[in-house]
Amino acid sequence: MGISLLPDEIKAAFEEQRIMFQEMQKSFQETNAMLKASLEQRDILIKNLREQIAALQKVIYGSRSEKTIYIDSHQKSLFSNGSEDNTQPGTMSEQSSPSETIDIPAHTRKAKRSHKEIYADLPPEKEIIELPEEQCFDSNGRPLEKIGLEYLRTEIRSKPATHKRIEIYVQKYKALNEETQEVQIIRPDVPVPLIEHSYASASTVSLIICNKYFAGLPLYRQEQIFKQQRFPLSRTVMANWVITVSELYLEKIYLRLCKLIVQQPVIHADETPIQVLHEPGRRAQQKSYMWVYATSKRAKIQIRCFSYENSRSGERANRFLKDFNGILISDGYSGYLKVEVIRAGCWAHMRRKWVEAMPKGVPSESSTAAIGLKYCTQLFEFERRIENLSDEERAIERQKIHVKGDNKPDEEQEPPSAKEILQEYWKWIDSLGATTGKLKTAVTYALNQKQYLETFLDQGDIEISNNQVENAIRPFVVGRKGWLFSDTTQGARASAVIYSLIETAKANNIKPAEWLEHVLLVSSNRFAHVPNYDVDDLLPWSDEMQTKFKLK
């Protein structure tokens, strides 16, 4: 019997059940779609969390090196003609096998220094081992005759630091005035104390400064060392000395460095956190920052400037660089956008993103990230080849477009220029489909920074990475692991001043400890007579400082 022959009540019930079933089916489909989307999101989250765990494990337990260990030795050049290999990027050729052997090209290595070269600058002393006096006679009682010395060996002997208590007196003289018969007391000019009413000397304070800011030895450890050397010098006294000489003498040189660095054509910039316990209006747990600026590797004078700020806002960099009109090289931090100058990106950061995107447990030759890493490696190899050229020649080489001969094998083709490498690199980036996790982070970074990563192409005077300032900031980061925090803003400011001077001294290849002692001696006497004295002759690159304190 058909539905049409059923009573109306039953028809209505059937229709109601049908509509309800359709709604339930639709609801089930929607729920299923939601659950499926939720599972996909969960899988993505799990993948991202696993990548984060792997990255953290690498930070804690793994190698920090960024050497290109992931590139498959069998992978052909990214710029090959392609006539002999149809392997797609990110896959391994079937002909390749991990068990194959390859020839390693010969290379040169710097010869190790001999022992004589290592201790050549140490003054020699002779130690002669002789027979005891009672054995210097033969069996007949006659004295033995010396016939010459035989070289035995060389030893380097060291003594712990010693401290002397120097009690300074001034010799007084008298002269009799024959006309008035009055006695006149005459005294020589005396050197001014480094700090009034203190037993601090330039040598002791420079030792404390270099121990902390050059060798990374916190004041509390120095306190223990001084105590063992029978000189119980407290960390509070040392901190006060450091802050005082920084404010009185070293800050004058620091301000001069800050004025000179913004006159340079290229500046590298970076920033790193610092904790200051007693900062007005802020909790001890809040982060402050040390901003660091460095001149280019190719600059005529090498300057490093540290600037303590209580914020990471780009306004801080803009304020420091307000008189700067050159090219600013930095990482991808958006705060630098507030500095209205030409900006250049950092390819070392770009390379780091691909290293971080390398999946754990996946063969490197089948990894997409390995391709991105290889492009970066080729770019750095190209830069090494043109390192010694002039700025103009470097710009020309970077922009070259080579005409490749179709009949030439790959090994006879000219290496690609920087522009050619970048052209292929951006094509490859654009060809990538949807990505997730660390790989997505690397691709996003590349696309967001594209404009700045290409700045170097027509600027021969800049480097392709921000390593110049990262090398300057590294001693601060290492030292921070020991001293952990600054107690006051004055201490943080003093740290910025002193790190600037020490890193500038190192960059100009002079001895920081001896130079700082000289600066303190000269500055204390100049300050006593002319508070606004000139410091240009004390700058590390001056002829006098290079002559006196240059490292051999």
XYZ file of C-alpha atoms in Angstrom:
552
model
C 0.000 0.000 0.000
C 1.403 3.393 -1.048
C 1.884 6.312 1.318
C -0.724 8.272 -0.647
C -3.420 5.798 0.481
C -2.584 6.230 4.195
C -4.675 8.446 6.419
C -3.619 12.101 6.698
C -2.534 11.682 10.328
C -0.104 8.916 9.433
C 1.180 10.922 6.440
C 1.869 13.874 8.727
C 3.683 11.606 11.165
C 5.825 10.150 8.351
C 6.669 13.652 7.106
C 7.560 14.796 10.588
C 9.823 11.782 11.063
C 11.456 12.391 7.664
C 12.154 16.066 8.457
C 13.512 15.121 11.881
C 15.749 12.470 10.331
C 17.108 14.998 7.774
C 17.828 17.491 10.567
C 19.566 14.803 12.602
C 21.580 13.771 9.563
C 22.549 17.389 8.925
C 23.448 17.816 12.593
C 25.557 14.649 12.503
C 27.352 15.880 9.371
C 28.063 19.256 10.967
C 29.267 17.605 14.165
C 31.428 15.237 12.136
C 32.937 18.175 10.210
C 33.585 20.034 13.471
C 35.207 16.975 15.030
C 37.303 16.431 11.912
C 38.441 20.075 11.937
C 39.124 19.809 15.657
C 41.239 16.696 15.107
C 43.169 18.423 12.325
C 43.811 21.405 14.586
C 44.843 19.044 17.373
C 47.256 17.245 15.027
C 48.751 20.589 13.984
C 49.051 21.627 17.636
C 50.695 18.323 18.563
C 53.111 18.698 15.642
C 53.961 22.272 16.670
C 54.437 21.260 20.319
C 56.686 18.374 19.290
C 58.748 20.771 17.187
C 59.007 23.147 20.135
C 60.087 20.309 22.426
C 62.674 19.186 19.861
C 63.923 22.780 19.517
C 64.195 23.174 23.309
C 65.986 19.838 23.608
C 68.427 20.997 20.957
C 69.009 24.251 22.850
C 69.674 22.366 26.086
C 71.503 19.282 24.843
C 72.378 19.803 21.192
C 75.133 21.531 19.280
C 74.879 25.315 18.913
C 76.766 25.292 15.619
C 74.997 26.563 12.504
C 77.300 24.755 10.121
C 75.475 23.259 7.155
C 75.588 19.659 8.355
C 72.149 18.913 6.916
C 72.950 19.234 3.232
C 73.133 15.935 1.421
C 76.515 15.458 -0.191
C 74.842 13.821 -3.208
C 72.486 16.719 -3.883
C 73.258 18.535 -7.104
C 73.681 22.266 -7.276
C 70.470 24.252 -7.183
C 71.711 25.985 -10.333
C 72.532 22.891 -12.417
C 71.276 22.632 -15.992
C 68.896 19.887 -14.936
C 69.503 17.815 -18.088
C 70.928 14.878 -16.173
C 68.729 14.814 -13.088
C 64.975 15.116 -12.784
C 64.935 14.862 -8.993
C 62.478 17.299 -7.450
C 63.590 19.693 -4.697
C 63.376 18.052 -1.313
C 63.705 14.469 -2.622
C 66.667 12.156 -2.981
C 67.740 10.712 -6.306
C 67.240 6.966 -6.652
C 70.812 6.626 -7.832
C 72.089 8.144 -4.563
C 72.848 5.901 -1.676
C 74.108 6.742 1.806
C 76.783 4.088 1.389
C 78.406 5.774 -1.622
C 81.844 7.293 -1.200
C 82.753 10.792 -2.304
C 86.027 12.609 -2.828
C 86.724 15.468 -0.437
C 88.559 18.334 -2.185
C 91.892 19.362 -0.754
C 91.946 22.441 1.441
C 94.481 24.518 3.329
C 94.605 24.778 7.087
C 96.378 27.354 9.197
C 99.493 25.849 10.737
C 99.486 25.401 14.489
C 101.667 27.803 16.406
C 104.886 26.407 17.824
C 105.701 26.632 21.505
C 108.211 29.384 20.807
C 105.533 31.442 19.056
C 103.096 30.971 21.960
C 105.435 32.369 24.628
C 107.495 34.675 22.393
C 106.254 37.835 24.176
C 107.153 36.596 27.673
C 110.532 37.856 28.972
C 112.939 34.907 29.345
C 114.745 34.043 32.543
C 117.469 31.442 32.876
C 117.448 28.896 35.653
C 120.668 26.872 35.941
C 120.647 23.606 37.854
C 124.007 23.065 39.531
C 125.560 20.470 41.749
C 125.383 21.093 45.492
C 128.530 22.831 46.690
C 129.836 19.765 48.538
C 129.650 17.698 45.303
C 131.651 20.133 43.180
C 134.967 18.290 43.807
C 136.471 15.162 42.268
C 137.748 12.145 44.177
C 141.101 13.905 44.672
C 139.485 16.994 46.181
C 140.074 19.202 43.156
C 137.171 21.552 42.091
C 135.204 20.447 39.045
C 135.585 22.542 35.898
C 132.458 23.985 34.252
C 132.411 23.091 30.552
C 129.079 24.581 29.372
C 125.305 24.567 29.676
C 122.965 21.933 28.273
C 119.386 23.056 27.395
C 116.830 20.953 29.226
C 113.329 22.421 28.713
C 111.159 25.542 28.939
C 108.467 26.050 31.587
C 105.889 28.802 32.044
C 105.492 29.718 35.723
C 102.689 31.869 37.050
C 102.008 33.690 40.302
C 98.628 34.726 41.698
C 97.836 38.434 41.598
C 99.572 40.344 44.350
C 98.403 43.527 46.057
C 100.622 46.150 47.622
C 99.725 48.813 50.134
C 101.404 51.951 48.887
C 101.629 54.755 51.448
C 102.175 57.948 49.487
C 104.085 60.793 51.010
C 105.056 64.147 49.586
C 108.487 65.557 50.144
C 108.355 69.087 51.557
C 111.071 71.644 51.085
C 111.779 74.950 52.713
C 113.427 78.036 51.361
C 114.580 81.081 53.344
C 113.725 84.511 51.997
C 116.898 86.495 52.766
C 115.156 89.848 52.600
C 112.230 89.080 54.891
C 113.829 86.143 56.685
C 110.558 84.240 56.172
C 110.589 80.477 55.600
C 108.674 79.333 52.497
C 107.362 75.748 52.321
C 107.593 74.210 48.825
C 105.735 71.056 47.745
C 105.788 69.287 44.355
C 102.618 68.807 42.291
C 100.882 65.639 43.402
C 98.658 63.239 41.393
C 94.949 63.467 42.111
C 93.311 60.418 43.774
C 91.079 58.375 41.524
C 88.189 58.667 44.023
C 88.240 61.187 46.864
C 88.647 59.701 50.355
C 89.155 56.211 48.936
C 92.041 53.778 48.702
C 91.049 52.842 45.128
C 93.733 53.083 42.459
C 93.535 52.975 38.682
C 95.257 49.586 38.607
C 92.911 47.974 41.153
C 89.709 49.387 39.661
C 90.729 48.455 36.102
C 91.484 44.917 37.368
C 88.004 44.656 38.924
C 86.351 46.039 35.779
C 88.167 43.687 33.404
C 87.556 40.691 35.658
C 83.807 41.325 35.515
C 83.196 42.771 32.057
C 86.010 41.126 30.079
C 86.466 37.782 31.874
C 82.853 37.420 33.100
C 83.822 37.106 36.786
C 81.003 38.460 39.021
C 81.866 40.717 41.952
C 80.875 38.107 44.549
C 83.463 35.686 43.114
C 86.067 38.429 43.014
C 85.267 39.098 46.674
C 86.137 35.475 47.484
C 89.365 35.643 45.455
C 90.477 38.899 47.104
C 89.786 37.366 50.507
C 92.094 34.454 49.723
C 94.748 36.971 48.696
C 94.569 38.626 52.145
C 92.694 41.628 50.784
C 89.076 41.428 52.084
C 87.463 43.757 49.547
C 83.647 43.616 49.678
C 81.464 43.455 46.591
C 79.598 46.581 47.760
C 82.811 48.623 47.772
C 83.788 47.240 44.361
C 80.357 48.078 42.922
C 80.586 51.632 44.256
C 84.056 52.057 42.744
C 82.896 50.795 39.347
C 79.844 53.073 39.264
C 81.841 56.089 40.470
C 84.647 55.849 37.882
C 82.066 55.162 35.189
C 80.148 58.343 36.017
C 83.227 60.519 36.609
C 85.566 59.447 33.802
C 84.437 56.637 31.488
C 81.085 58.150 30.543
C 82.862 61.016 28.781
C 84.476 58.535 26.377
C 81.199 56.631 26.066
C 79.276 59.758 25.024
C 81.964 60.502 22.462
C 81.576 56.983 21.025
C 77.783 57.423 20.839
C 78.241 60.698 18.963
C 80.734 59.225 16.507
C 78.852 56.010 15.742
C 75.792 57.801 14.332
C 78.102 59.599 11.878
C 79.034 56.268 10.268
C 77.365 55.077 7.025
C 76.345 51.647 8.376
C 75.234 50.513 11.836
C 74.340 47.050 13.107
C 71.762 46.866 15.927
C 70.439 44.230 18.311
C 68.976 44.016 21.814
C 68.978 41.576 24.726
C 67.158 41.454 28.091
C 68.653 42.588 31.399
C 67.037 42.357 34.825
C 67.280 45.387 37.134
C 66.066 44.723 40.675
C 65.520 48.260 41.969
C 64.123 50.234 39.077
C 61.798 53.114 40.032
C 58.160 52.339 39.301
C 58.835 48.782 38.059
C 58.759 45.305 39.544
C 62.024 43.379 39.785
C 60.616 40.689 37.470
C 59.979 43.110 34.600
C 62.431 42.998 31.719
C 64.680 45.856 30.784
C 66.887 45.773 27.707
C 70.442 46.419 26.632
C 70.447 47.813 23.102
C 73.712 47.315 21.243
C 75.029 49.148 18.177
C 78.162 48.408 16.144
C 79.881 49.891 13.128
C 80.271 47.811 9.991
C 83.064 45.306 9.565
C 84.395 47.511 6.734
C 84.237 50.788 8.711
C 87.410 52.840 9.172
C 86.859 53.034 12.939
C 85.342 50.242 15.010
C 82.819 51.327 17.657
C 80.529 49.324 19.936
C 77.849 51.134 21.947
C 75.614 49.557 24.609
C 72.548 51.508 25.717
C 70.505 50.525 28.775
C 66.741 51.084 28.427
C 63.742 49.935 30.483
C 61.775 48.995 27.365
C 62.060 47.140 24.065
C 60.017 49.768 22.261
C 61.439 50.813 18.916
C 61.272 54.401 20.159
C 64.394 53.650 22.207
C 66.355 52.768 19.068
C 64.880 55.756 17.253
C 66.010 58.071 20.062
C 69.570 56.716 20.049
C 69.772 56.883 16.227
C 67.987 60.230 15.782
C 71.038 61.756 14.036
C 71.804 58.663 11.939
C 71.238 58.829 8.169
C 72.863 55.618 6.925
C 71.853 51.949 6.590
C 70.644 50.047 9.655
C 71.228 46.269 9.684
C 69.062 44.322 12.121
C 67.037 41.171 12.582
C 63.303 40.982 11.851
C 62.149 42.716 15.062
C 59.411 45.187 14.079
C 60.602 47.814 16.578
C 63.336 48.882 14.160
C 60.648 50.034 11.726
C 60.350 53.152 13.873
C 63.862 54.190 12.830
C 63.316 56.101 9.586
C 66.423 55.012 7.675
C 67.298 52.443 5.005
C 67.023 49.011 6.613
C 68.858 45.814 5.723
C 67.889 42.332 6.917
C 70.012 39.545 8.338
C 70.590 36.370 6.327
C 72.095 34.637 9.371
C 68.663 34.871 11.009
C 67.055 33.586 7.806
C 69.444 30.632 7.760
C 68.698 29.969 11.439
C 64.987 29.681 10.643
C 65.693 26.875 8.149
C 67.946 25.107 10.655
C 65.176 25.265 13.250
C 62.677 23.967 10.670
C 64.741 20.837 10.020
C 62.399 17.985 11.093
C 63.698 15.566 13.651
C 64.059 11.980 12.481
C 63.544 12.801 8.781
C 66.446 12.302 6.330
C 67.890 15.709 5.575
C 67.936 15.092 1.832
C 64.126 14.756 1.799
C 63.535 17.881 3.890
C 62.157 21.074 2.352
C 64.056 23.079 4.976
C 67.336 21.634 3.662
C 66.710 23.321 0.302
C 66.173 26.710 1.955
C 69.308 26.163 4.011
C 71.316 25.358 0.897
C 70.262 28.613 -0.780
C 71.489 30.506 2.286
C 74.742 28.526 2.262
C 75.369 29.396 -1.388
C 74.774 33.054 -0.619
C 77.323 33.037 2.227
C 79.821 31.184 0.026
C 79.399 33.872 -2.634
C 79.996 36.600 -0.034
C 83.208 34.928 1.105
C 84.523 35.012 -2.475
C 84.016 38.786 -2.790
C 85.017 39.709 0.767
C 88.294 41.399 -0.186
C 86.903 43.475 -3.052
C 86.165 47.192 -2.776
C 82.640 48.394 -1.973
C 82.015 49.314 -5.609
C 83.315 45.983 -6.903
C 81.203 44.058 -4.400
C 78.035 45.836 -5.537
C 78.841 45.009 -9.189
C 79.561 41.345 -8.435
C 76.357 40.978 -6.441
C 74.260 42.322 -9.340
C 75.838 40.241 -12.136
C 73.671 38.103 -14.387
C 75.652 35.304 -16.054
C 74.890 33.889 -19.487
C 75.189 30.128 -19.045
C 76.504 27.963 -21.841
C 74.144 25.086 -22.512
C 76.972 22.825 -23.641
C 79.174 23.400 -20.611
C 79.095 20.913 -17.742
C 77.972 22.281 -14.361
C 81.494 22.350 -12.908
C 82.654 24.720 -15.675
C 79.770 27.161 -15.240
C 80.492 30.410 -13.410
C 79.159 30.401 -9.836
C 75.857 32.282 -9.551
C 75.871 35.855 -8.284
C 73.925 36.989 -5.236
C 71.143 38.339 -7.445
C 70.826 35.035 -9.296
C 70.747 33.082 -6.031
C 67.982 35.332 -4.704
C 65.955 35.073 -7.903
C 65.924 31.277 -7.623
C 65.345 31.472 -3.880
C 62.174 33.579 -4.151
C 60.885 31.382 -7.005
C 61.320 28.346 -4.789
C 59.609 30.097 -1.835
C 56.643 30.976 -4.064
C 56.389 27.385 -5.302
C 55.929 25.974 -1.801
C 52.388 24.986 -0.907
C 50.739 25.244 2.477
C 53.208 24.750 5.326
C 52.888 24.259 9.077
C 54.974 24.555 12.224
C 58.569 25.711 12.060
C 58.589 25.451 8.281
C 55.711 27.916 8.120
C 57.623 30.220 10.477
C 60.652 30.155 8.165
C 58.585 30.843 5.032
C 56.663 33.656 6.744
C 59.905 35.224 7.947
C 61.337 35.094 4.419
C 58.286 36.734 2.850
C 57.942 39.398 5.550
C 61.627 40.311 5.384
C 62.065 40.064 1.593
C 62.452 43.833 1.087
C 65.158 44.094 3.752
C 66.936 40.864 2.815
C 67.550 42.315 -0.676
C 68.986 45.677 0.466
C 72.568 44.427 0.291
C 72.390 43.759 -3.459
C 73.204 47.330 -4.492
C 75.020 48.360 -1.297
C 78.596 47.100 -1.460
C 79.541 48.537 1.934
C 77.184 46.358 4.002
C 77.323 42.740 5.120
C 74.534 40.222 4.578
C 74.263 39.307 8.252
C 74.003 40.990 11.645
C 76.823 38.884 13.064
C 78.957 41.977 13.701
C 76.732 43.159 16.548
C 75.868 39.630 17.705
C 79.583 39.028 18.292
C 79.728 42.251 20.314
C 76.687 41.314 22.398
C 77.884 37.778 23.161
C 80.282 38.700 26.031
C 77.391 40.523 27.731
C 75.152 37.451 27.410
C 77.891 35.156 28.736
C 78.655 37.536 31.612
C 74.951 37.800 32.484
C 74.901 34.065 33.258
C 77.341 34.822 36.082
C 76.165 38.117 37.565
C 72.470 37.464 36.674
C 71.120 41.011 37.224
C 71.938 44.637 37.986
C 70.908 45.900 41.394
C 70.169 49.508 40.391
C 69.706 51.602 37.272
C 73.067 53.243 38.024
C 74.707 49.829 37.884
C 72.945 48.972 34.619
C 74.031 52.302 33.127
C 77.614 51.706 34.286
C 77.521 48.242 32.679
C 76.447 49.796 29.365
C 79.286 52.332 29.538
C 81.974 49.791 30.456
C 80.881 47.108 27.976
C 80.967 49.795 25.271
C 84.559 50.710 26.107
C 85.833 47.155 26.482
C 84.194 45.854 23.295
C 85.410 48.917 21.378
C 88.935 48.302 22.686
C 88.755 44.645 21.596
C 87.417 45.634 18.171
C 90.397 47.973 17.733
C 92.840 45.254 18.797
C 94.208 46.890 21.948
C 94.662 45.501 25.473
C 91.555 46.468 27.470
C 93.035 46.223 30.982
C 96.146 48.311 30.283
C 94.181 50.836 28.210
C 91.521 51.259 30.919
C 94.174 51.800 33.601
C 95.790 54.472 31.428
C 92.406 56.125 30.773
C 91.630 56.274 34.507
C 95.050 57.696 35.390
C 94.921 60.394 32.710
C 91.243 61.226 33.185
C 91.412 61.687 36.953
C 94.188 64.287 36.631
C 92.558 66.028 33.663
C 89.186 66.159 35.420
C 90.737 67.880 38.438
C 91.919 70.779 36.272
C 89.496 70.846 33.282
C 86.152 69.107 33.932
C 85.117 69.279 30.243
C 88.357 67.898 28.865
C 88.842 66.438 25.371
C 89.034 62.638 25.097
C 89.854 62.064 21.419
C 93.480 61.192 22.181
C 92.228 58.431 24.535
C 90.022 56.705 21.940
C 91.240 53.172 21.093
C 92.012 53.911 17.438
C 94.115 57.025 18.152
C 97.788 56.791 17.168
C 98.971 57.105 20.762
C 96.705 54.342 22.098
C 97.567 52.049 19.180
C 101.273 52.604 19.809
C 101.056 51.940 23.554
C 98.476 49.171 23.844
C 98.079 47.400 20.490
C 98.053 43.610 20.685
C 100.926 42.102 18.755
